[in-house]
XYZ file of C-alpha atoms in Angstrom:
415
model
C -49.812 -25.455 -31.333
C -49.581 -24.688 -35.054
C -47.712 -27.534 -36.841
C -47.107 -27.426 -40.608
C -45.233 -29.460 -43.169
C -43.253 -27.838 -45.980
C -41.466 -29.070 -49.081
C -38.655 -27.103 -50.664
C -35.670 -27.565 -52.911
C -33.190 -26.625 -50.147
C -33.050 -25.413 -46.550
C -32.941 -21.704 -47.401
C -36.138 -22.050 -49.434
C -37.720 -24.026 -46.591
C -36.768 -21.381 -44.018
C -38.242 -18.700 -46.261
C -41.538 -20.559 -46.415
C -41.570 -21.052 -42.638
C -40.950 -17.368 -41.987
C -43.636 -16.318 -44.432
C -46.246 -18.764 -43.122
C -45.493 -18.985 -39.407
C -43.087 -16.175 -38.575
C -39.591 -15.974 -37.089
C -40.578 -17.719 -33.838
C -41.395 -21.037 -35.520
C -39.226 -24.024 -34.575
C -38.166 -26.780 -37.014
C -39.038 -30.146 -35.486
C -37.696 -32.470 -38.195
C -36.298 -32.562 -41.711
C -35.815 -35.315 -44.308
C -35.398 -35.926 -48.047
C -38.530 -37.119 -49.877
C -38.467 -37.755 -53.634
C -35.582 -35.368 -54.158
C -37.224 -32.586 -52.118
C -36.449 -31.407 -48.609
C -39.430 -31.933 -46.288
C -39.474 -30.185 -42.932
C -41.981 -29.999 -40.096
C -42.210 -26.689 -38.261
C -44.230 -25.713 -35.211
C -45.316 -22.400 -33.767
C -46.540 -21.969 -30.226
C -49.865 -20.261 -30.897
C -50.190 -19.306 -27.251
C -47.395 -16.751 -27.753
C -48.411 -15.716 -31.280
C -52.173 -16.333 -31.785
C -53.608 -16.054 -35.270
C -57.017 -14.799 -36.263
C -58.175 -18.308 -37.166
C -56.664 -20.342 -34.352
C -57.675 -18.116 -31.439
C -61.500 -18.633 -31.712
C -61.067 -22.366 -32.271
C -58.837 -22.694 -29.240
C -61.247 -20.653 -27.173
C -64.184 -22.809 -28.261
C -62.242 -25.998 -27.527
C -61.408 -24.812 -24.054
C -65.004 -23.859 -23.358
C -66.178 -27.308 -24.479
C -63.562 -29.007 -22.297
C -64.550 -26.918 -19.333
C -68.247 -27.735 -19.766
C -67.646 -31.475 -20.272
C -65.328 -31.955 -17.299
C -66.457 -29.272 -14.915
C -63.217 -27.331 -15.310
C -60.892 -30.240 -14.519
C -60.089 -30.879 -18.195
C -59.086 -27.224 -18.639
C -56.352 -27.553 -16.028
C -54.980 -30.649 -17.750
C -54.929 -29.001 -21.187
C -53.187 -25.888 -19.880
C -50.617 -28.010 -18.071
C -49.820 -29.948 -21.235
C -49.504 -26.761 -23.242
C -47.173 -25.224 -20.661
C -44.973 -28.315 -20.696
C -44.854 -28.284 -24.505
C -44.069 -24.577 -24.514
C -41.118 -25.104 -22.160
C -39.825 -27.948 -24.286
C -39.995 -25.803 -27.420
C -38.178 -22.959 -25.666
C -35.445 -25.291 -24.476
C -35.168 -26.783 -27.958
C -34.862 -23.327 -29.492
C -32.057 -22.366 -27.100
C -30.289 -25.657 -27.757
C -30.464 -25.133 -31.510
C -29.043 -21.624 -31.165
C -26.172 -22.885 -29.016
C -25.439 -25.777 -31.329
C -25.496 -23.500 -34.344
C -23.039 -21.107 -32.669
C -20.763 -23.946 -31.605
C -20.912 -25.407 -35.100
C -19.945 -22.081 -36.677
C -17.027 -21.683 -34.239
C -15.849 -25.219 -34.949
C -16.056 -24.656 -38.696
C -14.136 -21.378 -38.396
C -11.456 -23.037 -36.244
C -11.149 -25.883 -38.759
C -10.611 -23.412 -41.601
C -8.232 -21.165 -39.596
C -6.267 -23.330 -37.137
C -3.522 -20.752 -36.508
C -5.993 -17.941 -35.856
C -8.004 -20.239 -33.578
C -4.894 -20.973 -31.516
C -4.093 -17.263 -31.240
C -7.663 -16.407 -30.252
C -7.666 -19.128 -27.592
C -4.432 -17.770 -26.137
C -5.742 -14.197 -26.109
C -8.990 -15.300 -24.459
C -7.020 -17.044 -21.745
C -5.194 -13.776 -21.040
C -8.480 -11.891 -20.660
C -8.872 -10.322 -24.115
C -12.459 -10.474 -25.345
C -13.477 -12.659 -28.287
C -14.221 -9.838 -30.719
C -10.883 -8.132 -30.162
C -9.004 -11.429 -30.254
C -10.459 -12.361 -33.653
C -9.750 -8.905 -34.997
C -6.113 -9.006 -33.893
C -5.546 -12.577 -35.083
C -7.270 -12.029 -38.415
C -5.164 -11.427 -41.473
C -2.129 -13.393 -40.260
C -1.354 -15.998 -42.943
C -2.026 -19.557 -41.855
C 1.430 -20.685 -42.940
C 3.101 -18.312 -40.451
C 5.018 -20.056 -37.679
C 3.615 -19.608 -34.198
C 6.468 -17.457 -32.861
C 6.159 -14.988 -35.730
C 2.383 -14.974 -35.361
C 2.571 -14.047 -31.682
C 5.105 -11.367 -32.522
C 2.627 -9.827 -34.951
C -0.194 -10.071 -32.399
C 2.000 -8.333 -29.827
C 2.903 -5.577 -32.284
C -0.730 -5.018 -33.267
C -1.892 -4.724 -29.664
C 0.991 -2.462 -28.696
C 0.507 -0.079 -31.611
C -3.270 0.045 -31.127
C -3.070 1.278 -27.528
C -3.573 5.042 -27.506
C -0.950 7.036 -25.600
C -0.734 10.634 -24.505
C 2.338 12.788 -23.865
C 0.907 15.831 -22.079
C 3.074 18.923 -21.829
C 1.512 20.346 -18.673
C 4.297 18.845 -16.568
C 6.767 20.860 -18.639
C 4.949 24.175 -18.950
C 3.160 24.176 -15.612
C -0.481 24.879 -14.893
C -3.330 23.399 -12.916
C -3.775 19.614 -13.170
C -6.605 17.784 -11.383
C -6.801 14.014 -10.964
C -10.312 12.564 -10.975
C -11.611 9.037 -10.639
C -13.557 6.635 -8.448
C -12.728 5.911 -4.816
C -9.744 3.703 -4.100
C -7.921 3.861 -7.450
C -4.895 5.709 -6.029
C -5.433 9.369 -6.901
C -3.706 10.725 -3.784
C -0.722 8.408 -4.176
C -0.463 9.336 -7.864
C -0.510 13.038 -6.933
C 2.458 12.458 -4.597
C 4.311 10.455 -7.235
C 3.839 13.157 -9.860
C 4.919 15.796 -7.346
C 8.111 13.899 -6.560
C 8.788 13.549 -10.286
C 8.383 17.299 -10.699
C 10.610 18.080 -7.713
C 13.391 15.968 -9.186
C 13.143 17.793 -12.496
C 12.173 21.357 -11.586
C 12.768 21.817 -7.880
C 10.340 22.097 -4.982
C 9.541 25.735 -5.724
C 7.844 24.699 -8.980
C 5.124 22.586 -7.341
C 2.093 23.113 -5.104
C -0.423 20.568 -3.856
C -4.163 21.140 -3.439
C -6.887 18.805 -2.249
C -10.635 19.135 -2.585
C -11.200 15.822 -0.802
C -12.936 16.745 2.442
C -14.700 13.388 2.659
C -11.687 11.328 3.734
C -9.540 12.860 6.445
C -6.827 10.321 5.734
C -6.445 11.595 2.181
C -5.533 15.104 3.342
C -3.224 13.789 6.057
C -1.450 11.599 3.542
C -0.918 14.502 1.173
C 0.076 16.810 4.027
C 2.624 14.293 5.271
C 4.208 14.176 1.838
C 4.160 17.965 1.539
C 5.890 18.456 4.870
C 8.502 15.862 4.030
C 9.169 17.186 0.530
C 8.945 20.850 1.468
C 6.082 21.794 -0.847
C 2.886 23.685 0.075
C -0.366 21.793 0.589
C -3.785 23.448 0.683
C -7.174 22.064 1.675
C -9.883 23.948 -0.237
C -13.604 24.047 0.406
C -14.932 24.116 -3.134
C -14.186 24.724 -6.791
C -14.643 28.484 -6.400
C -11.640 28.649 -4.073
C -9.709 26.714 -6.709
C -10.519 29.418 -9.252
C -9.284 32.107 -6.848
C -6.089 30.151 -6.293
C -5.482 29.931 -10.037
C -5.404 33.732 -10.219
C -2.683 33.918 -7.543
C -0.567 31.031 -8.881
C 2.534 32.113 -10.742
C 3.374 31.179 -14.313
C 5.323 27.974 -14.717
C 4.247 26.477 -11.391
C 2.501 23.115 -11.441
C -0.515 22.928 -9.156
C -1.646 19.332 -8.601
C -5.265 19.004 -7.453
C -6.537 15.931 -5.619
C -10.298 15.305 -5.745
C -12.721 13.184 -3.759
C -13.438 9.743 -5.125
C -16.944 9.232 -6.448
C -18.947 6.275 -7.643
C -19.593 6.167 -11.383
C -23.353 6.388 -10.906
C -22.959 9.584 -8.832
C -20.435 11.458 -10.951
C -22.454 10.787 -14.110
C -25.115 13.163 -12.804
C -22.735 16.126 -12.496
C -19.912 17.755 -14.404
C -16.794 18.271 -12.305
C -15.309 21.773 -12.594
C -18.084 22.779 -15.010
C -18.627 26.121 -13.229
C -14.998 27.252 -13.297
C -13.572 25.584 -16.387
C -14.342 28.625 -18.545
C -12.536 30.894 -16.059
C -9.265 29.029 -15.533
C -6.909 26.836 -17.512
C -7.527 23.477 -15.858
C -6.494 20.077 -17.190
C -7.907 16.837 -15.804
C -6.559 13.284 -15.896
C -8.681 10.246 -15.138
C -7.136 7.677 -12.794
C -8.345 4.117 -13.315
C -7.357 0.814 -11.703
C -6.263 -2.252 -13.660
C -8.048 -4.392 -11.066
C -11.494 -3.248 -12.217
C -13.595 -5.681 -14.213
C -14.173 -4.733 -17.828
C -17.822 -3.861 -17.239
C -16.962 -1.604 -14.291
C -14.129 0.045 -16.192
C -16.462 0.879 -19.071
C -18.888 2.478 -16.611
C -16.089 4.581 -15.102
C -14.830 5.789 -18.478
C -18.352 6.728 -19.523
C -19.291 8.387 -16.227
C -16.214 10.635 -16.040
C -16.567 11.940 -19.589
C -18.279 14.962 -18.067
C -15.053 16.052 -16.375
C -13.337 16.243 -19.810
C -10.193 14.211 -19.023
C -7.324 14.614 -21.467
C -5.330 11.554 -20.400
C -5.475 8.347 -18.362
C -3.320 7.079 -15.501
C -3.495 3.302 -14.999
C -2.767 2.112 -11.447
C -2.422 -1.261 -9.693
C -1.053 -3.013 -12.754
C 0.759 -5.447 -10.467
C -2.544 -6.466 -8.836
C -4.476 -7.212 -12.039
C -5.351 -10.879 -12.446
C -5.976 -10.516 -16.183
C -4.472 -7.354 -17.626
C -5.817 -8.372 -21.025
C -9.348 -7.564 -19.855
C -8.244 -4.033 -18.963
C -6.433 -3.510 -22.263
C -9.489 -4.775 -24.155
C -11.522 -1.923 -22.686
C -8.799 0.662 -23.288
C -8.579 -0.404 -26.931
C -12.286 0.399 -27.336
C -11.865 4.109 -26.529
C -9.624 6.955 -27.685
C -8.419 8.514 -24.414
C -4.634 8.132 -24.244
C -2.558 6.583 -21.464
C 0.073 8.874 -19.957
C 1.420 6.961 -16.928
C 0.966 3.657 -15.148
C 2.013 2.350 -11.732
C 2.839 -1.190 -10.709
C 3.738 -1.242 -7.033
C 3.618 0.466 -3.652
C 6.834 2.445 -3.959
C 6.474 6.194 -4.139
C 9.042 6.923 -6.827
C 10.202 3.721 -8.479
C 6.783 2.354 -9.410
C 5.430 5.209 -11.537
C 6.331 4.926 -15.214
C 5.802 6.880 -18.384
C 3.593 4.771 -20.608
C 5.229 1.868 -22.436
C 2.646 0.012 -24.522
C 5.045 -2.761 -25.513
C 5.780 -3.624 -21.902
C 2.088 -3.535 -20.941
C 1.239 -5.771 -23.892
C 3.917 -8.296 -22.979
C 2.696 -8.204 -19.403
C -0.895 -8.812 -20.502
C 0.252 -11.734 -22.653
C 2.175 -13.103 -19.638
C 5.428 -12.981 -21.548
C 7.421 -11.053 -18.953
C 7.588 -10.920 -15.160
C 6.331 -7.815 -13.412
C 9.715 -7.004 -11.865
C 11.663 -4.720 -14.145
C 15.403 -5.056 -13.838
C 15.946 -2.501 -16.601
C 13.724 -0.162 -18.597
C 12.172 -1.689 -21.704
C 12.518 0.537 -24.705
C 9.281 1.626 -26.311
C 8.714 1.777 -30.076
C 10.441 4.564 -31.971
C 7.498 6.950 -31.730
C 7.310 6.661 -27.936
C 9.605 7.763 -25.169
C 11.327 4.908 -23.320
C 9.721 4.051 -20.017
C 12.032 4.330 -17.035
C 11.368 3.993 -13.329
C 11.002 7.322 -11.592
C 13.208 7.915 -8.633
C 15.774 5.202 -9.353
C 18.532 7.835 -9.292
C 19.529 9.604 -6.106
C 17.754 12.889 -5.370
C 19.884 14.017 -2.463
C 20.199 17.438 -4.026
C 16.441 17.918 -3.778
C 15.353 15.764 -0.814
C 17.049 14.669 2.361
C 17.866 11.058 3.291
C 14.723 10.713 5.368
C 12.577 11.951 2.510
C 13.866 9.283 0.146
C 12.587 6.496 2.348
C 9.178 7.976 3.052
C 6.105 5.757 3.369
C 2.903 7.522 2.389
C 0.629 5.268 4.404
C 2.276 6.360 7.682
C 1.344 9.750 9.133
C 4.048 10.821 11.593
C 4.708 14.161 13.337
C 7.161 16.558 11.711
C 9.141 19.428 13.069
C 8.126 21.576 10.103
C 4.928 23.555 10.254
C 2.173 22.657 7.832
C 2.247 24.419 4.499
C -1.022 26.204 3.897
C -0.303 28.555 1.052
C 1.553 29.154 -2.120
């Protein structure tokens, strides 16, 4: 144990002396004012950071103790040193925690309004760094209602959105993402949206998911009910061949097998055929994922070059603020989100204002009427709320994807 006493004019000068003499690992044991000077006592655990002078002396001392007590004194000395080392480590951690708490308390005392906003955002799941960034800059004399309005506006405008035109012009669109996020259901929802707008002749469904038999049956059940072709392909090469035969203006929706983030990170989906065909990919993510998991998913699926995000299971998220915190860290835009089990009425074009209000727990999940988005965005409206009798029959409108029932129609296996 290397213990030294220092005198300095202030604490910064004392800390400089400690760092120069004993290094950054030294711990201040006490401080006091003596004759107008600041006197501190600092200690360094020489077991962790031995010096050239202390190491031989310690070694000689141990050898002497071992010879004088037959080895029993050595055990006692080592035990005392270990206990002192643990105490110093605990003291160091305590000082760090107290220093952090003191800084937070001082900041909250200087900025009471911002501290209240940050506390509210933290409670909703937004991380500390984002919360301070959003709350910063709001004048302290602002009333709380106006302050929350500004926080809401900042979060809403910061969320990146995407308005892809592939649904208008047609082409090949593949949905990728981990298992269980709702890719197959989202495929069916997008297909129904396209049928309502363009007719059933403008859509085809393809699945590359040969791992889950239920996924193909679910998509096939929808295809038979809606009267659109469904194909089960073996590999990406067959997808390239299909792209050659597909007509202009037709939308081909491609369902893919779910993969764990650690597995997909080692490969690049569609890498072999992307240069041959015009293929767009969207990444489907679930709002129920923890922030750490969601970051892993976004990073892992970068290799599939997604151009937009689809956020599912919004209604099941315990803290939507945690999800939005992650989305605000990256630049991939949101295109759609879903918030229920319904096939048509629970898929929405992105509305950042509504999602922000939902994350801040300012609005119930049930939407009695569409909430208008900011001027630069299209208003979000439930899909399928209007009748589609001209495109689908009465039985089709009440379909349940999770049920696979026999149909009189034959399976569609081609374009």
